[in-house]
C-alpha positions as a printed NumPy array, in Angstrom:
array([[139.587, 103.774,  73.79 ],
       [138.114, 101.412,  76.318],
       [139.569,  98.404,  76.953],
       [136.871,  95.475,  77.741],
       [139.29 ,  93.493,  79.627],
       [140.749,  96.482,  81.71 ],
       [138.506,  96.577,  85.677],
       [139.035, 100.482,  86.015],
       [137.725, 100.562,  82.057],
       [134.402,  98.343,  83.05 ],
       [134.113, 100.251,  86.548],
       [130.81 , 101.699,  87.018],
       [130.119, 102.625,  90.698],
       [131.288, 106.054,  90.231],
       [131.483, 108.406,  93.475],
       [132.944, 111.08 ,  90.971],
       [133.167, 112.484,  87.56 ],
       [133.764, 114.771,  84.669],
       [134.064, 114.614,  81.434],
       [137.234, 112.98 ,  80.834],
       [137.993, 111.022,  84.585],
       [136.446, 109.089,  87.035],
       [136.893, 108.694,  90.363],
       [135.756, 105.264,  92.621],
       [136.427, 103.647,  96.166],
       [139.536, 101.6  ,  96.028],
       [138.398,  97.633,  96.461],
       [141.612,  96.821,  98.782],
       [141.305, 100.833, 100.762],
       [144.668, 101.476, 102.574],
       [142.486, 103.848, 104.897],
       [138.776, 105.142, 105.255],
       [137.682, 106.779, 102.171],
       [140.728, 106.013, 100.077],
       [139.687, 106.78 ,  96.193],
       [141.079, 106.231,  93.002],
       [141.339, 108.932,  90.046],
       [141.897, 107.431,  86.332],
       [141.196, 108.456,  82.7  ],
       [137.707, 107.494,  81.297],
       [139.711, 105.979,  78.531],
       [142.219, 103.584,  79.037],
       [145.951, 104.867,  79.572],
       [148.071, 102.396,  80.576],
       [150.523, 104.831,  82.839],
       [150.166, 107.957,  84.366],
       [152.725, 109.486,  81.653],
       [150.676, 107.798,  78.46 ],
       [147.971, 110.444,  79.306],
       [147.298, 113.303,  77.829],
       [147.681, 116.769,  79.187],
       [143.841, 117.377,  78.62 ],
       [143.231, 114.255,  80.537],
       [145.748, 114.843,  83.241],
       [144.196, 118.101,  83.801],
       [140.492, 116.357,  84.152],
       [142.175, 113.962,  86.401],
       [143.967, 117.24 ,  88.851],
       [140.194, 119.1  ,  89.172],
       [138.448, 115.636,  90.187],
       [141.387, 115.199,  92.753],
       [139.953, 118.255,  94.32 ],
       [136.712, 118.186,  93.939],
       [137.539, 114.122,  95.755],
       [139.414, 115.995,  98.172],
       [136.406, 118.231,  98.962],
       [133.772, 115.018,  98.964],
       [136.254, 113.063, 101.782],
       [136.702, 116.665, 104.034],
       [132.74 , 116.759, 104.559],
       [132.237, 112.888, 104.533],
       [135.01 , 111.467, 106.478],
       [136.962, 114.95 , 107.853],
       [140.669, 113.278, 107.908],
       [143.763, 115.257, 109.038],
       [145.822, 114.777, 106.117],
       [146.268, 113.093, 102.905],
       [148.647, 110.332, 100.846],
       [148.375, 111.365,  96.776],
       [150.417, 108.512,  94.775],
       [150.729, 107.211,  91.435],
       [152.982, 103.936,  90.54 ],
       [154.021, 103.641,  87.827],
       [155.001, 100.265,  85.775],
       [154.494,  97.268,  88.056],
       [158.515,  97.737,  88.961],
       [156.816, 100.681,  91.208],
       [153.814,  98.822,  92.415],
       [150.977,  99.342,  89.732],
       [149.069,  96.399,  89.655],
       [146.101,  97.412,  87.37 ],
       [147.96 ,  98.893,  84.105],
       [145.403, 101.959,  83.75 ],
       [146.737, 105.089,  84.532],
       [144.91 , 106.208,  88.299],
       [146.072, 108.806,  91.057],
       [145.772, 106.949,  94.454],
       [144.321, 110.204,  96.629],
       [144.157, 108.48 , 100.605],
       [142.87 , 110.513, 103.851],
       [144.855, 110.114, 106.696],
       [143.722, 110.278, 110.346],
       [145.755, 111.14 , 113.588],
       [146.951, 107.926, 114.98 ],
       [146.343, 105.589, 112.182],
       [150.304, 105.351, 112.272],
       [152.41 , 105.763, 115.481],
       [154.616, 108.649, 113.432],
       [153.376, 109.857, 109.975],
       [157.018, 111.264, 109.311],
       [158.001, 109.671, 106.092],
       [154.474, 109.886, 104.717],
       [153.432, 106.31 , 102.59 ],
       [156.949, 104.885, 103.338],
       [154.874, 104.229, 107.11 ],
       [152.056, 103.351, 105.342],
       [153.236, 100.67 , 102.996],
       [154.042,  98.03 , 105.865],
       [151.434,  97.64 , 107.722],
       [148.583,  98.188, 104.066],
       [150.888,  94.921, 102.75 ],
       [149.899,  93.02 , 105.847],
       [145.831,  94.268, 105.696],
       [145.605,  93.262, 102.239],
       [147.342,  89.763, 102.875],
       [144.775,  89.36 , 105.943],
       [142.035,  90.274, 103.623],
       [143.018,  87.223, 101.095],
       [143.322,  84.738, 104.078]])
């Protein structure tokens, strides 16, 4: 099912596809190149989707990963998922957050997204000013 009030249901500047996911540039990008991976039809979590699905969902990961090595070349990479808006998820359809990293974007990467988080909170509050 697609839901016609649901934005990653009605998104349609695709970078990526396959038969059952989708993958498009995040609107509020913690870093260069940062894409999101959902379901073609709407899920509301990451654990509402089926294993089929989830399996679409892994092989576009890659084939994303691929796309942002030869466009963007980053060092490293950030893959989440929230899930429930008690985690963060903001848009209730099921999407894998897959985000490049680059040396230096954070003064020490140890701890992964925990650095991250921060600093994306203030961008995205500057962004809405």
């Amino acid at each position: 099912m697609i839901k016609a009030d649901c934005v990653f249901c009605q998104k349609t500047a695709i970078v990526l596809e396959n038969d059952l996911a989708k993958a498009f540039w995040d609107n509020h990008p913690v870093r260069k190149g940062h894409l999101l991976i959902v379901p073609k039809q709407h899920y509301a979590t990451y654990f509402d989707v089926p294993a089929t699905t989830r399996a679409a969902m892994d092989d576009l990961t890659f084939h994303a990963k691929q796309l942002l090595d030869e466009k963007f070349a980053p060092a490293g990479y950030n893959i989440g998922i929230n899930v429930e808006a008690a985690a963060g998820q903001t848009v209730m359809h099921a999407h894998i957050h897959l985000i490049p990293r680059y040396v230096g974007d954070v003064k020490d990467p140890r701890g992964g997204i925990r650095k991250m988080i921060p600093r994306a909170v203030q961008q995205l509050r500057n962004k809405r000013k």
